[in-house]
mmCIF file of C-alpha atoms in Angstrom:
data_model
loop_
_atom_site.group_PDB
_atom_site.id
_atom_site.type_symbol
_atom_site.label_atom_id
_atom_site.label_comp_id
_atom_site.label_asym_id
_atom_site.label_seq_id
_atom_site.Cartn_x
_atom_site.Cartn_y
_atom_site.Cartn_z
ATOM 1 C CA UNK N 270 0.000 0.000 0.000
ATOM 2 C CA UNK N 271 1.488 3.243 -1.026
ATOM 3 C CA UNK N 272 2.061 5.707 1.985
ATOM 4 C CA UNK N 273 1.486 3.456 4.830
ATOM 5 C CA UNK N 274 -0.832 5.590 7.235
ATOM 6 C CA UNK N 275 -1.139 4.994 11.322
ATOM 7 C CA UNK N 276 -4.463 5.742 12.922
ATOM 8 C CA UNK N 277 -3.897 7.455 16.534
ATOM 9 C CA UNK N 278 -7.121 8.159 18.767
ATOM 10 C CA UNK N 279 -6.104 10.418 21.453
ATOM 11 C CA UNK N 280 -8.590 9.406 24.516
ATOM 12 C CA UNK N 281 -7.708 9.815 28.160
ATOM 13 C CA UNK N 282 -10.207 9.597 31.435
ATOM 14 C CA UNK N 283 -9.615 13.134 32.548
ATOM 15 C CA UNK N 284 -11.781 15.708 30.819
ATOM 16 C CA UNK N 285 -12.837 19.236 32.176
ATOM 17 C CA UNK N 286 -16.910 18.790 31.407
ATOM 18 C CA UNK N 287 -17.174 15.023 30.948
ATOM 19 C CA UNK N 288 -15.056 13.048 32.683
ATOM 20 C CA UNK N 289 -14.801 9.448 31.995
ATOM 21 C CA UNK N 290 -16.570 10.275 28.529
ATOM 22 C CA UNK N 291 -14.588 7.742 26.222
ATOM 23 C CA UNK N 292 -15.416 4.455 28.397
ATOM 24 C CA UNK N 293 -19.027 5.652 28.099
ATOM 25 C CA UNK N 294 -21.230 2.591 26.571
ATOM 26 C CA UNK N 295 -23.459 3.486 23.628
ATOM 27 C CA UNK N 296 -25.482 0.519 22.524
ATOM 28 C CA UNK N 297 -23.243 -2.068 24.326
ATOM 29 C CA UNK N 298 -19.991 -0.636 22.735
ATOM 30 C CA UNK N 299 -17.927 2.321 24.268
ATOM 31 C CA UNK N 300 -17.289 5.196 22.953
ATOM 32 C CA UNK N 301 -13.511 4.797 22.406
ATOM 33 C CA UNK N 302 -14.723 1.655 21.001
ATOM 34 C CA UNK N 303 -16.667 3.022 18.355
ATOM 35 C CA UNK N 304 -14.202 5.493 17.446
ATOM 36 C CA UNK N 305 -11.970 2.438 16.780
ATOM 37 C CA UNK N 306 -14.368 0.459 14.649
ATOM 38 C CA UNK N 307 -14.872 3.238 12.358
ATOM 39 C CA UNK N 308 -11.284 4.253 11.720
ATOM 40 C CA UNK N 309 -10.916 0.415 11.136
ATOM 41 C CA UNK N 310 -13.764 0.082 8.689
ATOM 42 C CA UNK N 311 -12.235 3.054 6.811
ATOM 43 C CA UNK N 312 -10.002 -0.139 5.599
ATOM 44 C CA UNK N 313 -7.138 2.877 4.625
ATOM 45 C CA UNK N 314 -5.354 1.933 7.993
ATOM 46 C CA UNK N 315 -2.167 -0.197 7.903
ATOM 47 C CA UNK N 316 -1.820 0.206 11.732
ATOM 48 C CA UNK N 317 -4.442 1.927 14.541
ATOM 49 C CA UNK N 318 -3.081 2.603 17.991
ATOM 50 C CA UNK N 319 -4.126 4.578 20.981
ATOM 51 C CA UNK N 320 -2.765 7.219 22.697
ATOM 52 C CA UNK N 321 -3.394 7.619 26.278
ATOM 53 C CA UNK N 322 -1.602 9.200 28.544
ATOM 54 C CA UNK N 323 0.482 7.867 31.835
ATOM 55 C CA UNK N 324 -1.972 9.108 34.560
ATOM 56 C CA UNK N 325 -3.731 6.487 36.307
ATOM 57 C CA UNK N 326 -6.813 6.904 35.632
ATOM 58 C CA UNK N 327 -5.800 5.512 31.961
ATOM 59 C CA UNK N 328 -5.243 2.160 33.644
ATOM 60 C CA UNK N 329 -8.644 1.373 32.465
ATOM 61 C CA UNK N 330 -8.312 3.101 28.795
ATOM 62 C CA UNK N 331 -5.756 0.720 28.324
ATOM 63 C CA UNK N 332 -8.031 -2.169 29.578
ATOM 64 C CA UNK N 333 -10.264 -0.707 26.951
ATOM 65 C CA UNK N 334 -7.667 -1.324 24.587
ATOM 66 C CA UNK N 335 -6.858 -4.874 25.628
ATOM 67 C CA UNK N 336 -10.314 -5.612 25.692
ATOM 68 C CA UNK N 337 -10.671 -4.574 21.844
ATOM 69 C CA UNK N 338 -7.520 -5.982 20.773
ATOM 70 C CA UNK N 339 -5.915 -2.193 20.187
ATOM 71 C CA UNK N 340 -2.226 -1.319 20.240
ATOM 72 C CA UNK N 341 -1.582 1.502 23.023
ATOM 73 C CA UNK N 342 0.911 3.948 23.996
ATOM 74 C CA UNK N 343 1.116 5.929 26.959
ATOM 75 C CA UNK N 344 2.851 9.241 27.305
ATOM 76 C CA UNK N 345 2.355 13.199 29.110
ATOM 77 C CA UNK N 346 -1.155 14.080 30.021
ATOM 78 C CA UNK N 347 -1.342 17.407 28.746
ATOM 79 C CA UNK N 348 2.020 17.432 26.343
ATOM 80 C CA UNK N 349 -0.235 14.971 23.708
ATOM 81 C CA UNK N 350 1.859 16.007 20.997
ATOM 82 C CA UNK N 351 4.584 14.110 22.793
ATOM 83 C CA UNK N 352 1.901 10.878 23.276
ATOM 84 C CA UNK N 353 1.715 11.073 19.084
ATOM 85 C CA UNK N 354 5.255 11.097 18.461
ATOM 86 C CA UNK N 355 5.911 8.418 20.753
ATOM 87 C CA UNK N 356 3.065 6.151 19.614
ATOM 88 C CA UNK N 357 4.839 6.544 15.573
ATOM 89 C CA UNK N 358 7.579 5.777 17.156
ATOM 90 C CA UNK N 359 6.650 2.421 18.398
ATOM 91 C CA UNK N 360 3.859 1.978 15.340
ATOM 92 C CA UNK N 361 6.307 3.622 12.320
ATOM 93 C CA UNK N 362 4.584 4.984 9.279
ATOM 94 C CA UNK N 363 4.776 7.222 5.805
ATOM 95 C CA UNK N 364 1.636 9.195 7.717
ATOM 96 C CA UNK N 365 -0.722 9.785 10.857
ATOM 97 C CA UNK N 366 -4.330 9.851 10.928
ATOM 98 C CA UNK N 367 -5.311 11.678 14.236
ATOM 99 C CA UNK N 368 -8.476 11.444 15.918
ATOM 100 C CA UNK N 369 -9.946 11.950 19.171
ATOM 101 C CA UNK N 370 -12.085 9.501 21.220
ATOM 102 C CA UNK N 371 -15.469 11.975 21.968
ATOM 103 C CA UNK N 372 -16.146 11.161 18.253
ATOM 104 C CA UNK N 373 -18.644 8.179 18.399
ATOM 105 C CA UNK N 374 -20.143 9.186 15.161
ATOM 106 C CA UNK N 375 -16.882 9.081 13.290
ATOM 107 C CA UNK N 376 -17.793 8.135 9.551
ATOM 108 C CA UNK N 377 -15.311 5.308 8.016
ATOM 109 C CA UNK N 378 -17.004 6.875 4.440
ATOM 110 C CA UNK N 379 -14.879 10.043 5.163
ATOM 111 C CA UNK N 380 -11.996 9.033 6.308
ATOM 112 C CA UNK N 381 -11.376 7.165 3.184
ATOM 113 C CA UNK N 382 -11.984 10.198 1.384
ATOM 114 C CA UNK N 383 -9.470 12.048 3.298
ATOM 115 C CA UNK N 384 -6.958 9.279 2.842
ATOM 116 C CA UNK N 385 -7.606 9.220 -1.053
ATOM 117 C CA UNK N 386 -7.223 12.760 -1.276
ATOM 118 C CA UNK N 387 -3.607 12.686 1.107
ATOM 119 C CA UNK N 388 -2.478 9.671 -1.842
ATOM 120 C CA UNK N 389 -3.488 11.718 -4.383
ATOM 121 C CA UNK N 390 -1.341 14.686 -4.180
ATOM 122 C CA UNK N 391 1.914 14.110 -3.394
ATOM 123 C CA UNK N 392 3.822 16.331 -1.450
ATOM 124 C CA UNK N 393 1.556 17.316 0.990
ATOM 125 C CA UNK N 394 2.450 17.647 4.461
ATOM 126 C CA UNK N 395 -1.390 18.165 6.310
ATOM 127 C CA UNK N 396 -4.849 17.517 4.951
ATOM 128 C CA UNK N 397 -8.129 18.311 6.923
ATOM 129 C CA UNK N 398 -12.065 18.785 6.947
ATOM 130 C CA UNK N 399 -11.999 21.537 9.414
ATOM 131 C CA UNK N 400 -9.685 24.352 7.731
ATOM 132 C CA UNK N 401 -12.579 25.311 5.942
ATOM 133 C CA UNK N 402 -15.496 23.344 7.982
ATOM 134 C CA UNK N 403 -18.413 22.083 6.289
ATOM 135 C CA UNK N 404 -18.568 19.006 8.477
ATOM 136 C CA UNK N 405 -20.338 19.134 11.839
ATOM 137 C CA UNK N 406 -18.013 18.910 14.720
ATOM 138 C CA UNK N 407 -17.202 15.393 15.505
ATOM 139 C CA UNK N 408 -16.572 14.068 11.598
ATOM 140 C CA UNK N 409 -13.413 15.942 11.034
ATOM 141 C CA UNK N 410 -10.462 13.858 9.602
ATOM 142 C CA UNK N 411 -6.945 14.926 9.473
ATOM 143 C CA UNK N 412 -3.939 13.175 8.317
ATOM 144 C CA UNK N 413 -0.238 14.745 8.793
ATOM 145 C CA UNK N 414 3.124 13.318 7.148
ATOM 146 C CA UNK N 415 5.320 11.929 9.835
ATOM 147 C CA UNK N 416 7.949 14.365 8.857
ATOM 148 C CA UNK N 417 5.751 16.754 9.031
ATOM 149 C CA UNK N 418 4.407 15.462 12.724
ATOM 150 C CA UNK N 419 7.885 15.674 13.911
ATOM 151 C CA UNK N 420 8.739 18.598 12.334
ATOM 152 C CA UNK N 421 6.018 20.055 14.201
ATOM 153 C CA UNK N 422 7.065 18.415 17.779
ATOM 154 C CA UNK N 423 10.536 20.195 17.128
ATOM 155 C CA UNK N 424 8.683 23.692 16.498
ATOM 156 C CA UNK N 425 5.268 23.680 18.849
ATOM 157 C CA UNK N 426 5.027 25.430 22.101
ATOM 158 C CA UNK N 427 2.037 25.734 24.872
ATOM 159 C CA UNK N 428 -1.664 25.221 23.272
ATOM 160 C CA UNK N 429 0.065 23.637 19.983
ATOM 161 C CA UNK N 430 1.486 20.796 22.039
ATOM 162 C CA UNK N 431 -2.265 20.137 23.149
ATOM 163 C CA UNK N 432 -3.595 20.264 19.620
ATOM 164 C CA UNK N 433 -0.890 18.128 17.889
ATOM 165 C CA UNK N 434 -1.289 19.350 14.439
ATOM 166 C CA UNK N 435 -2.510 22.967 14.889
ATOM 167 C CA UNK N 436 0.985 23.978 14.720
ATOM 168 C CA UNK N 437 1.017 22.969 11.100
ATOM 169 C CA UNK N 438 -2.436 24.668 9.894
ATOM 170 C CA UNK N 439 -1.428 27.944 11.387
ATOM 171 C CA UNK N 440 1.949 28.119 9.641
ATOM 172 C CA UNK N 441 1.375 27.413 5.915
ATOM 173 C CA UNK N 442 4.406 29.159 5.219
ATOM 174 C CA UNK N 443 6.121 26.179 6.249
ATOM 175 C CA UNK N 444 4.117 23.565 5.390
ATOM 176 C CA UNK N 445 1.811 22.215 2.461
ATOM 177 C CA UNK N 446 -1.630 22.716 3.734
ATOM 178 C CA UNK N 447 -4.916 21.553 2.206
ATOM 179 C CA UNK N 448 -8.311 21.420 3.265
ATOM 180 C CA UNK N 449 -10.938 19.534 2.324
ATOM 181 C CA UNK N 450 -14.369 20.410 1.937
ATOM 182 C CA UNK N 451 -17.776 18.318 1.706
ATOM 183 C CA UNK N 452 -21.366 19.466 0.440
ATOM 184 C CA UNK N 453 -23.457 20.647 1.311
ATOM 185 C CA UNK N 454 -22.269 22.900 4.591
ATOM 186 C CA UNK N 455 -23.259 20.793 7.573
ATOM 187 C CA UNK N 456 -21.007 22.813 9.796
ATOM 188 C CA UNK N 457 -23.837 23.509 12.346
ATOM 189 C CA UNK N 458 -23.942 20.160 13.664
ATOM 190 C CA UNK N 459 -22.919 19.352 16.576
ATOM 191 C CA UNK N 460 -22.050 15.625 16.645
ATOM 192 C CA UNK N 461 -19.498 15.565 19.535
ATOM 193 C CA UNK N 462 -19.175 14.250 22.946
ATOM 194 C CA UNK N 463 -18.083 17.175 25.550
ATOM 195 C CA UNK N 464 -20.806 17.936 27.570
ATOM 196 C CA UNK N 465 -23.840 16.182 29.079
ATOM 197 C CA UNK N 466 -26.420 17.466 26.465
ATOM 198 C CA UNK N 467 -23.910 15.896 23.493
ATOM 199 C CA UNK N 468 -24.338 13.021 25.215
ATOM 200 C CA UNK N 469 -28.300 13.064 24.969
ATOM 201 C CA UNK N 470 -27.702 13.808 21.327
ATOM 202 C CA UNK N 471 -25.429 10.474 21.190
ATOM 203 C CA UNK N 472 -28.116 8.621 23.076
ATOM 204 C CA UNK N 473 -30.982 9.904 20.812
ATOM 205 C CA UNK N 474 -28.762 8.566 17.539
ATOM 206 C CA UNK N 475 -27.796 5.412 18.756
ATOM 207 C CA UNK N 476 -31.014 4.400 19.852
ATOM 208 C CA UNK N 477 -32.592 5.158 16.421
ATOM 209 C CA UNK N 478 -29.816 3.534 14.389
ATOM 210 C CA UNK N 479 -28.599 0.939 16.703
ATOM 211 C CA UNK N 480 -24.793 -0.116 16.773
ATOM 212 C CA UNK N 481 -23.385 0.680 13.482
ATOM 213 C CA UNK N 482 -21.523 3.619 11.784
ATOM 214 C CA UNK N 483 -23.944 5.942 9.791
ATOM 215 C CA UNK N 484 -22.925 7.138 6.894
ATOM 216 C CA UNK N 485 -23.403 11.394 7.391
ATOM 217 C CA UNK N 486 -25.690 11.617 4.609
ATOM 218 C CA UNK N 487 -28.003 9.243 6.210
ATOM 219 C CA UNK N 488 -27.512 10.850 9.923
ATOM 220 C CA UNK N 489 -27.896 14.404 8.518
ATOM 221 C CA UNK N 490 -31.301 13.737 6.873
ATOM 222 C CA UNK N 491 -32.695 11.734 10.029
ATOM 223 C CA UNK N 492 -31.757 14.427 12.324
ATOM 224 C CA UNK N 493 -33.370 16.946 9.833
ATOM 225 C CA UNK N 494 -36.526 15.568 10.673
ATOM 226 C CA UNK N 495 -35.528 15.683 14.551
ATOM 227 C CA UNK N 496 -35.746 18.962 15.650
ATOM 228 C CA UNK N 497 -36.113 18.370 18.981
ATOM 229 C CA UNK N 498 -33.067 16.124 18.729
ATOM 230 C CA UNK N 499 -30.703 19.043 16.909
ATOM 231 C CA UNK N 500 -31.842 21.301 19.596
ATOM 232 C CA UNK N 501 -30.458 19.022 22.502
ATOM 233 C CA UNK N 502 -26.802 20.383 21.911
ATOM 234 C CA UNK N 503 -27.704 23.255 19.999
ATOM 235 C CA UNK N 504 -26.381 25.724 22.686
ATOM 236 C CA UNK N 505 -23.035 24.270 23.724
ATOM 237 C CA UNK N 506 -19.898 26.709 23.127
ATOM 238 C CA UNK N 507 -17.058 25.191 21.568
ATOM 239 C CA UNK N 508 -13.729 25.743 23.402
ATOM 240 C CA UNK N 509 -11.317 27.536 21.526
ATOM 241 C CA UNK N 510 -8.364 26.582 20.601
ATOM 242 C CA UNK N 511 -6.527 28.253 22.637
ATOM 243 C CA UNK N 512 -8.062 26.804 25.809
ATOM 244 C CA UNK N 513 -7.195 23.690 26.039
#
């Protein structure tokens, strides 16, 4: 397979307005668990592994991991950047998928797209859904060359070292930058787990659609018809990126 690409799902216990959210269970499968399935079923993945950190309350994210059959690698709590390098360190690859555990409604359709688009156009360093976001939050894929990645780790201070590739999106003087963009604009749609209403929103989907990854076409015109369910989350502020 040309450019051999790493999956790493950041996911850790510790989290400022839902702790524990990642071991949650959502139709008898936990959220970190779904997260893996669908980065799996993307079937663009020569290796998936996750990156917790060394606190230990991880003790049972990496029971998690056992439990599914996952590779993990533990590093700093809040220096993740760090936890990235070191799990393509022990898991080497041409590139690294990133994602992050609070996305139970991760699409594998997507992040096949992504991955085509990275193969397609050599030379890139970073390629993302949320430079210019049309996705809702919670289906953004990003993929970073492992030179890049550690290009990055040499370069990134404070927040950056939290958000592992921002470094690289906010310096395109240095790096080959392209974002990828899906219509129509369903940017308004919250479909991540922070806070306890994103959670009722998770609950709401799940028990319509059962345990299986929807396809965001399919999720987008259910929840068009859901109002009631849209408006669960609907108020929830977005941290920036700054606070991490």
């Amino acid at each position: 397979m040309s450019d051999r690409i790493v999956g790493i799902v950041q996911a850790r216990m510790g989290s400022s307005r839902l702790p524990g959210k990642v071991l949650r269970p959502l139709a008898g499968r936990s959220v970190l668990g779904r997260v893996v399935r669908a980065a799996q079923d993307s079937g663009v993945l020569a290796d998936l592994v996750v990156a917790t950190s060394t606190d230990a309350s991880d003790d049972a994210v990496v029971a998690e991991c056992d439990r599914l059959g996952v590779a993990w690698h533990r590093g700093p709590v809040d220096d993740v950047l760090t936890r990235f390098v070191g799990a393509l360190d022990a898991h080497p690859a041409d590139a690294v998928m990133r994602f992050t555990a609070d996305c139970p409604l991760l699409d594998p359709e997507i992040v096949a797209l992504v991955a085509g688009v990275y193969r397609g156009a050599p030379g890139l360093d970073y390629v993302s859904t949320s430079i210019a976001r049309t996705l809702p939050r919670g289906l953004d894929v990003e993929i970073i060359r492992a030179g890049a990645l550690r290009a990055v780790d040499r370069l990134a201070t404070a927040h950056h070292r939290v958000h592992v590739t921002s470094y690289a999106y906010r310096h395109p003087e240095l790096f080959r930058v392209l974002g990828v963009t899906l219509t129509p604009d369903r940017s308004p749609l919250r479909l991540t787990l922070d806070t306890e209403p994103d959670w009722q929103l998770m609950r709401a989907v799940v028990e319509h659609f059962g345990d299986v990854s929807v396809p965001l076409a399919k999720l987008a015109d259910w929840l068009d018809g859901q109002p009631e369910v849209r408006a669960l989350n609907a108020d929830v502020r977005q941290k920036r990126l700054e606070e991490s």
